[in-house]
């Protein structure tokens, strides 16, 4: 299986029948369905640069880092088509 992308992904997590991915230098969150999608789908933007991502079962938690090196937590549930991550 191969998915076309022009950037190297550094974070990958499965959630809700998709593989979600991010690149450490950009604020975009992408996803794809293994065996179905041919390219990454950009779905939303984070408020800061990503530092880590985990699957809690009912949502994705993304730890982001501000310009002042503070960590923030953003929650993404993928319940609505135009959903934005919620900063906790």
XYZ file of C-alpha atoms in Angstrom:
88
model
C 0.000 0.000 0.000
C 1.265 3.475 -0.842
C -0.248 6.887 -0.241
C 1.015 9.819 -2.268
C 2.431 12.763 -0.317
C 5.057 15.407 -0.893
C 6.037 15.777 2.783
C 7.465 13.302 5.269
C 5.036 12.409 8.050
C 6.424 12.164 11.583
C 3.253 11.293 13.539
C 0.868 8.440 12.620
C -2.139 7.159 14.621
C -5.120 5.020 13.727
C -8.543 6.325 14.738
C -12.086 5.771 13.485
C -11.073 3.589 10.455
C -8.501 6.165 9.286
C -4.792 6.692 9.750
C -4.232 10.259 10.954
C -0.867 11.866 10.348
C 1.009 15.104 10.881
C 4.374 16.558 9.995
C 6.361 18.230 12.775
C 6.937 21.504 10.881
C 3.343 22.147 9.773
C 0.056 22.585 11.648
C -2.068 20.471 9.304
C -3.744 17.206 10.315
C -4.161 14.702 7.474
C -5.863 11.333 7.169
C -6.297 8.392 4.803
C -8.075 5.024 4.724
C -5.659 2.122 4.175
C -6.363 0.252 0.950
C -8.924 2.853 -0.199
C -7.413 6.339 -0.432
C -4.581 7.128 -2.838
C -3.642 10.517 -1.351
C -3.670 12.196 2.044
C -6.736 14.273 2.852
C -5.994 17.529 4.726
C -8.773 17.838 7.288
C -7.963 20.611 9.756
C -5.290 22.908 11.152
C -3.922 22.905 14.679
C -3.350 26.076 16.694
C 0.369 25.311 17.235
C 3.066 22.958 15.930
C 2.514 19.281 16.867
C 4.706 17.540 19.443
C 2.829 14.223 19.935
C -0.483 12.522 19.095
C -2.400 9.699 20.806
C -5.687 7.829 20.345
C -7.892 7.775 23.454
C -10.594 5.628 21.833
C -13.232 8.367 21.530
C -10.927 11.128 20.247
C -7.451 12.052 19.095
C -5.370 14.097 21.517
C -2.660 16.214 19.953
C -0.014 17.830 22.103
C 1.198 21.032 20.485
C 4.011 23.406 21.351
C 3.733 27.186 21.344
C 6.502 29.573 20.276
C 7.281 30.026 24.004
C 7.818 26.242 24.410
C 4.562 25.747 26.326
C 2.610 22.565 25.646
C -1.096 22.712 24.845
C -3.537 19.861 24.319
C -5.967 19.817 21.395
C -8.831 17.330 21.081
C -10.184 16.167 17.724
C -13.274 13.916 17.572
C -14.055 13.803 13.812
C -17.801 14.103 14.412
C -18.565 16.955 11.985
C -17.348 17.609 8.442
C -15.830 21.016 9.302
C -14.821 20.243 12.886
C -11.869 22.122 14.349
C -9.667 20.802 17.165
C -10.672 22.030 20.611
C -7.891 23.404 22.821
C -8.241 21.966 26.323
